[in-house]
XYZ file of C-alpha atoms in Angstrom:
478
model
C 0.151 -0.213 0.580
C 1.509 3.535 -0.855
C 1.031 6.215 1.870
C 2.981 9.128 2.312
C 5.624 8.156 3.664
C 9.443 8.286 1.992
C 8.988 5.445 -0.372
C 6.590 6.917 -1.890
C 8.621 9.575 -1.973
C 11.163 8.344 -3.346
C 9.462 6.966 -6.383
C 8.914 10.584 -7.253
C 12.315 11.049 -6.952
C 12.969 8.958 -9.786
C 10.238 8.965 -12.229
C 10.976 12.719 -11.979
C 13.977 12.684 -12.673
C 13.262 10.740 -16.068
C 10.232 13.458 -16.836
C 9.580 16.338 -18.152
C 10.311 19.403 -15.663
C 7.267 20.790 -12.896
C 7.347 22.753 -10.606
C 7.698 22.816 -7.098
C 3.572 23.101 -6.744
C 3.502 20.462 -9.446
C 5.868 17.766 -8.224
C 4.242 18.139 -4.923
C 0.648 17.566 -6.315
C 1.974 14.625 -8.794
C 3.864 13.178 -4.934
C -0.095 13.691 -3.245
C -2.075 12.372 -6.045
C -0.211 9.040 -5.498
C -0.462 8.713 -2.390
C -3.239 5.374 -1.194
C -5.442 7.294 -3.764
C -7.942 4.399 -4.295
C -7.382 1.794 -1.352
C -9.816 1.589 1.590
C -8.987 2.782 4.475
C -9.274 0.771 7.086
C -8.368 2.128 10.193
C -11.310 4.898 10.692
C -9.387 7.581 12.137
C -6.257 6.934 13.159
C -4.385 8.713 10.673
C -6.075 11.545 10.911
C -6.501 12.422 14.444
C -3.009 11.458 14.605
C -1.943 14.007 11.701
C -4.139 16.892 13.550
C -2.642 16.527 16.929
C 0.256 16.942 15.347
C -0.474 19.878 13.605
C -2.117 21.599 16.928
C -5.339 21.172 16.598
C -6.745 23.699 14.397
C -10.149 22.708 14.223
C -10.662 21.556 18.059
C -12.374 23.759 19.899
C -11.225 28.473 19.447
C -8.796 27.289 17.615
C -8.662 29.442 14.502
C -10.628 31.884 15.645
C -11.602 34.095 19.008
C -13.751 36.308 18.568
C -16.663 33.383 19.160
C -16.453 29.888 20.548
C -17.861 27.858 17.099
C -16.338 28.585 14.211
C -17.252 25.162 11.850
C -20.304 24.590 9.475
C -20.318 20.531 8.320
C -21.914 20.355 5.087
C -21.619 16.228 4.685
C -24.705 14.525 2.155
C -25.711 12.566 -1.144
C -26.301 15.791 -3.158
C -25.975 18.966 -2.429
C -23.040 19.698 -0.347
C -20.975 21.110 -2.191
C -23.636 23.963 -3.412
C -25.029 24.326 -0.138
C -21.376 24.886 1.520
C -20.484 27.618 -1.233
C -23.710 29.192 -0.223
C -23.344 29.674 4.280
C -19.722 30.190 2.489
C -20.549 32.764 0.192
C -22.959 34.941 2.440
C -20.311 34.730 5.345
C -18.284 36.629 3.406
C -20.792 39.259 2.242
C -21.712 39.330 6.519
C -17.813 40.385 6.747
C -16.498 37.379 8.557
C -12.672 35.642 6.694
C -13.951 32.515 5.485
C -11.462 29.268 4.939
C -14.133 27.106 2.332
C -12.854 23.289 2.361
C -14.572 21.303 -1.060
C -14.034 18.220 -3.661
C -13.277 17.405 -6.082
C -12.460 20.190 -8.331
C -12.670 21.562 -11.488
C -9.244 22.734 -13.305
C -7.754 23.415 -10.069
C -6.277 21.389 -6.734
C -7.004 24.937 -5.543
C -9.806 25.709 -5.820
C -10.863 23.349 -2.497
C -9.450 25.330 0.407
C -10.430 28.905 -0.342
C -10.102 31.838 1.617
C -13.317 34.850 1.367
C -13.889 31.976 -2.335
C -10.113 32.800 -3.846
C -8.083 29.690 -4.028
C -5.277 30.174 -2.307
C -2.240 30.282 -3.890
C 0.221 27.889 -5.096
C 3.091 29.317 -1.965
C 0.751 28.297 -0.297
C -0.452 24.615 -1.332
C 4.253 24.579 -0.702
C 4.832 26.080 1.297
C 1.959 24.001 3.635
C 2.491 20.405 1.935
C 5.743 20.228 2.240
C 5.544 20.602 5.739
C 2.153 17.769 6.476
C 4.537 15.705 3.724
C 7.460 15.726 7.283
C 5.005 14.721 9.137
C 3.686 12.012 7.604
C 7.589 10.649 7.009
C 9.352 11.537 10.835
C 6.008 10.464 12.512
C 5.002 6.833 10.088
C 1.456 8.581 9.783
C -0.159 6.351 6.715
C -2.522 8.649 5.989
C -4.701 9.163 2.000
C -4.907 11.362 -0.052
C -7.501 13.538 1.226
C -6.669 12.489 4.959
C -3.315 14.473 3.695
C -5.650 17.384 1.995
C -8.232 17.798 4.959
C -4.563 17.916 6.918
C -3.125 20.694 4.289
C -6.761 22.902 4.098
C -7.099 23.281 8.533
C -3.516 23.815 8.014
C -4.701 26.662 5.776
C -7.637 28.531 7.488
C -5.703 28.012 10.536
C -2.315 29.931 9.354
C -4.901 32.898 7.640
C -7.006 33.179 11.300
C -10.216 32.760 9.772
C -13.537 33.642 11.573
C -15.467 30.591 9.734
C -14.860 27.685 8.246
C -17.325 25.790 5.739
C -16.285 21.615 5.855
C -17.760 20.224 3.294
C -17.100 15.623 3.912
C -15.634 13.410 0.909
C -17.116 10.179 1.287
C -19.771 9.355 3.946
C -19.665 11.137 7.372
C -18.536 9.037 10.329
C -15.320 7.681 9.014
C -14.770 11.210 6.751
C -11.652 12.962 7.503
C -13.240 15.639 8.276
C -14.859 14.472 10.833
C -12.350 15.294 13.831
C -13.425 17.765 14.277
C -14.519 18.057 17.713
C -17.707 20.295 18.710
C -19.315 22.522 15.341
C -21.440 25.026 15.116
C -23.737 23.065 13.108
C -23.674 19.935 11.224
C -25.332 19.695 7.651
C -26.756 16.745 5.935
C -28.104 17.656 2.762
C -30.166 14.917 1.292
C -29.216 10.624 0.910
C -29.087 8.823 -1.992
C -27.173 4.849 -3.096
C -24.771 6.079 -3.758
C -20.818 4.848 -3.110
C -23.334 1.442 -2.065
C -20.089 -1.027 -0.764
C -18.409 1.476 1.098
C -21.272 3.014 2.917
C -23.739 0.964 2.988
C -26.531 -0.477 0.253
C -29.504 0.350 2.086
C -30.665 4.462 2.164
C -30.935 3.234 5.858
C -26.965 1.839 5.926
C -25.857 5.518 4.363
C -28.077 7.535 6.479
C -25.904 7.051 9.390
C -23.002 7.038 7.803
C -23.242 10.178 7.170
C -25.054 11.089 9.618
C -21.983 10.578 11.871
C -20.966 13.939 11.152
C -23.558 14.376 14.377
C -21.559 15.763 17.528
C -23.190 16.110 21.014
C -24.174 18.792 22.440
C -24.411 20.615 18.405
C -27.959 20.904 16.449
C -28.183 19.663 13.250
C -30.108 20.603 10.028
C -31.712 17.980 7.355
C -32.657 19.102 3.963
C -36.136 17.908 2.571
C -34.799 14.657 0.691
C -33.532 12.547 3.534
C -34.835 9.264 5.963
C -35.948 12.741 9.111
C -35.939 9.654 11.284
C -33.269 7.556 10.965
C -31.519 10.932 11.265
C -33.435 12.295 13.961
C -32.955 8.938 16.201
C -29.334 9.374 14.988
C -29.730 12.784 16.784
C -31.533 12.254 19.574
C -28.310 8.828 19.977
C -25.734 11.199 19.959
C -27.009 13.465 22.177
C -27.210 16.473 19.466
C -28.719 19.537 20.995
C -30.975 19.736 19.028
C -32.969 18.384 15.720
C -33.284 20.749 13.051
C -35.588 20.600 9.031
C -35.646 23.159 6.894
C -39.632 23.854 8.253
C -38.917 23.757 11.118
C -36.823 27.530 10.385
C -38.401 28.723 7.259
C -41.984 27.166 7.383
C -43.218 25.309 4.941
C -42.633 25.447 1.599
C -44.693 26.536 -0.981
C -43.900 25.168 -3.681
C -42.212 21.634 -3.993
C -39.084 21.820 -6.993
C -37.615 20.021 -8.581
C -35.454 22.155 -9.367
C -31.115 21.334 -7.154
C -30.281 24.414 -6.732
C -33.548 25.949 -5.140
C -33.085 22.868 -2.767
C -29.848 23.492 -1.791
C -31.054 27.294 -1.326
C -34.029 26.897 1.487
C -30.763 24.270 2.996
C -28.444 26.970 2.514
C -30.810 29.720 4.020
C -32.496 27.017 6.600
C -28.393 26.907 7.811
C -27.571 30.799 8.529
C -31.809 31.466 9.775
C -29.670 29.046 12.482
C -26.654 30.609 12.887
C -27.514 34.145 13.406
C -29.916 32.777 16.111
C -27.287 30.812 17.980
C -25.394 33.875 17.804
C -27.602 35.319 19.885
C -27.277 33.226 23.094
C -23.273 34.377 22.688
C -22.308 37.674 24.509
C -18.478 38.328 22.390
C -20.462 37.375 18.234
C -23.674 39.795 19.349
C -21.716 42.984 20.187
C -20.301 42.127 16.688
C -22.612 44.178 15.050
C -20.632 43.781 11.597
C -21.421 40.535 11.121
C -24.460 39.899 11.592
C -26.848 39.364 8.276
C -29.676 40.244 7.481
C -32.894 37.946 5.590
C -31.047 40.439 2.435
C -27.598 39.556 2.988
C -28.875 35.594 2.947
C -31.407 35.721 0.417
C -29.670 37.314 -2.324
C -25.825 35.077 -0.442
C -27.958 31.819 -1.064
C -28.798 32.346 -4.619
C -25.106 32.179 -5.596
C -24.213 28.378 -7.132
C -20.590 26.691 -8.397
C -19.362 26.142 -11.302
C -21.278 23.093 -13.757
C -24.335 23.458 -11.073
C -26.693 23.689 -14.439
C -23.658 26.873 -15.395
C -24.743 27.958 -18.638
C -23.098 29.155 -21.503
C -24.411 30.886 -24.516
C -21.168 29.789 -26.937
C -19.653 31.036 -30.320
C -17.109 28.690 -31.611
C -15.087 28.695 -35.451
C -16.467 24.824 -35.445
C -20.698 26.813 -34.970
C -19.719 29.547 -37.716
C -19.584 31.837 -34.723
C -22.796 31.672 -34.245
C -23.911 31.339 -30.760
C -25.701 28.986 -29.042
C -26.672 27.238 -26.185
C -24.669 24.523 -23.346
C -25.596 24.052 -19.733
C -22.694 22.139 -17.759
C -23.414 20.533 -14.272
C -22.248 17.512 -12.885
C -24.470 15.693 -11.610
C -23.321 11.928 -11.507
C -26.074 10.081 -9.322
C -30.044 8.655 -10.864
C -31.145 11.022 -8.613
C -29.118 14.020 -9.671
C -29.314 13.671 -13.431
C -33.451 13.279 -12.525
C -32.945 16.917 -11.525
C -30.659 18.050 -14.225
C -33.486 16.220 -16.395
C -36.441 18.173 -15.182
C -34.570 21.546 -14.978
C -33.873 21.352 -18.871
C -37.338 21.115 -19.334
C -37.868 23.416 -17.301
C -36.405 26.698 -18.585
C -36.160 25.159 -22.648
C -39.409 22.562 -23.100
C -39.616 22.822 -27.150
C -35.709 21.878 -27.051
C -33.706 18.997 -28.868
C -31.117 17.401 -26.022
C -27.431 17.010 -27.316
C -25.520 15.381 -24.176
C -21.712 14.887 -23.663
C -21.388 12.281 -21.450
C -18.727 10.701 -18.867
C -19.318 8.729 -15.270
C -16.962 7.539 -12.341
C -16.570 4.093 -11.814
C -18.644 3.184 -9.050
C -21.448 5.382 -9.702
C -24.796 3.256 -10.641
C -24.713 3.142 -15.594
C -27.790 1.949 -16.072
C -29.514 3.709 -14.004
C -27.151 7.407 -14.912
C -27.339 5.823 -18.787
C -31.422 5.077 -18.769
C -32.747 8.298 -17.548
C -29.963 9.546 -20.664
C -31.420 7.772 -23.129
C -35.170 8.644 -22.355
C -35.096 12.128 -22.780
C -32.581 11.936 -26.207
C -34.955 11.370 -29.643
C -32.298 8.626 -30.549
C -28.853 6.832 -28.343
C -26.343 8.388 -31.038
C -27.451 11.837 -29.027
C -25.525 11.088 -26.771
C -21.595 10.854 -26.378
C -19.776 9.026 -24.385
C -15.811 10.136 -22.761
C -13.884 8.743 -21.028
C -11.336 10.705 -17.919
C -7.863 9.476 -17.647
C -8.718 10.029 -13.723
C -8.049 6.019 -12.756
C -11.604 6.665 -10.498
C -13.398 6.729 -14.039
C -16.133 4.551 -15.269
C -14.438 3.173 -18.395
C -16.468 3.171 -21.842
C -16.352 -0.138 -22.009
C -17.925 -1.000 -18.545
C -20.345 1.630 -19.521
C -21.724 0.068 -22.799
C -21.612 -3.846 -20.634
C -24.485 -1.019 -18.256
C -26.301 -0.753 -21.411
C -26.086 -1.460 -24.696
C -28.655 -0.052 -25.686
C -25.679 2.816 -26.138
C -23.363 0.797 -28.095
C -25.890 3.387 -31.206
C -24.187 6.708 -29.275
C -20.863 8.212 -30.248
C -18.534 6.784 -29.302
C -14.606 8.586 -28.646
C -13.101 8.264 -25.304
C -11.567 11.938 -26.013
C -13.290 14.906 -24.118
C -12.150 17.294 -25.411
C -12.745 15.676 -29.303
C -16.477 15.302 -27.741
C -17.058 18.473 -27.011
C -15.544 19.969 -30.588
C -17.497 17.224 -33.161
C -21.161 18.097 -30.209
C -20.712 21.885 -31.063
C -20.530 21.208 -34.492
C -23.012 19.141 -34.245
C -25.651 20.568 -32.011
C -25.410 23.785 -34.543
C -26.137 22.366 -36.929
C -28.810 20.255 -35.912
C -29.742 23.408 -33.606
C -29.505 21.157 -29.931
C -29.580 22.284 -26.166
C -25.961 21.304 -25.629
C -25.989 19.533 -22.636
C -22.683 18.293 -20.721
C -23.040 16.436 -17.751
C -21.347 14.083 -15.770
C -18.154 12.675 -13.611
C -16.576 15.949 -12.584
C -12.859 14.458 -13.887
C -14.473 15.578 -17.712
C -14.885 18.797 -16.988
C -11.504 20.530 -16.174
C -11.243 19.344 -20.641
C -14.530 20.329 -21.512
C -13.969 23.560 -19.545
C -10.974 24.701 -21.689
C -12.538 23.088 -25.317
C -15.193 25.496 -25.043
C -13.428 29.008 -24.352
C -13.815 28.944 -21.132
C -10.865 31.040 -19.151
C -9.676 30.425 -15.150
C -6.907 28.613 -13.874
C -6.585 25.654 -14.423
C -3.618 23.578 -13.540
C -0.834 22.125 -16.096
C -1.688 18.732 -18.209
C 1.677 17.301 -17.345
C 0.649 16.954 -13.851
C -1.858 14.158 -14.885
C 0.481 12.359 -17.319
C 3.716 12.858 -14.895
C 1.203 10.750 -12.572
C -0.098 8.585 -14.850
C 4.276 7.482 -15.671
C 4.238 6.477 -11.379
C 0.816 4.555 -10.995
C 2.221 2.789 -13.647
C 5.859 2.217 -12.415
C 4.117 2.120 -9.522
C 2.165 -1.249 -11.232
C 5.001 -2.565 -12.483
C 7.576 -2.363 -9.440
C 4.590 -4.396 -7.337
C 4.343 -7.363 -10.438
């Protein structure tokens, strides 16, 4: 098993000597991406507790900010947790808090995962802090995983940046997630529960709910969204002696009209969370004295309108491929059946007369059959679907997608995201179709680059070098 110990560093050094020139930041990311990335954890939170302690336990009470004692919002869920985290962080920033946001995965640059007031941390910060964490792993023999290292990196940066508030999105599950070493969050939020990662989290909604419910803490309030098994989580909160258990309706009143719209659902959860934070801080003397940090109802309403990249993100694209004619493209990382149903509902609501052309790539651990069936039901012919395959090791191969759903044999099949986006742009323009690019996070960086979207992005050399290191490591173990 590869760890972030000296053995991994030696392989990394050997690989880099035979590779193209990389910056120190890029070399560290290559090492990080090849650090025990795909092996299941079997030691609970032991590694993360050791790492957190080695950093001085910055996430413990009063470890970040002296301005008030409750400074962490911890968010889990099958869908919507990233969007909800951003909406909360954005609103807190607008209320004059200095906010650290930790979310995953990233789209185009690793630095997106760790942000201060919505600005990704610098390459220099990553380089300095990641070097320190690798040194801790090596000297204390901590076999930390990829996500444990990244979580520790966020904790270290938030402490050094002296943020007021931290918004933490879990990576996978909750109970054994690396973020769950925190002791006393201001609030735990569970956005939704669906069947996902069933080999790790369990094969029923109930089992998955209990894993997500693992973030609930004694003496701390918990808020849940509407798409959860409420009574199971309520019982979990009771067993864990949470201070209060809230549904959104408890804080905001009954929902007037239920929409099948993830952004509306996420905004409601974020609004309820921010409303609850205000109630909590009204009993906190120090927070009550700090009038400049109070959030108005209008600030909350406006703040939760923000949405992350690739969550029903709409662009008017004009390229030489389309003879510079502008037409609509929608990007969305819907990657499980529940999310894809919501995506289709939103598309039908916003573009009721449009015919769809879809570029899609999936992750290997998703329900490939159900996801692809939903897409097939919403196009006029399988040839309106372009199947792609990310080079990421966690991506589903085209072969596995076709095995799961042979109806896709008549789709347009080409692994390259860039080539497929080019072809889909051309055909969508010719046929006056709405182009939708959806599925795995792993296809979005290439898709956005091909669409001409300008944003910070990591060099392709990092991925190429990482693939070489993995291949070398596999050969060494054969």
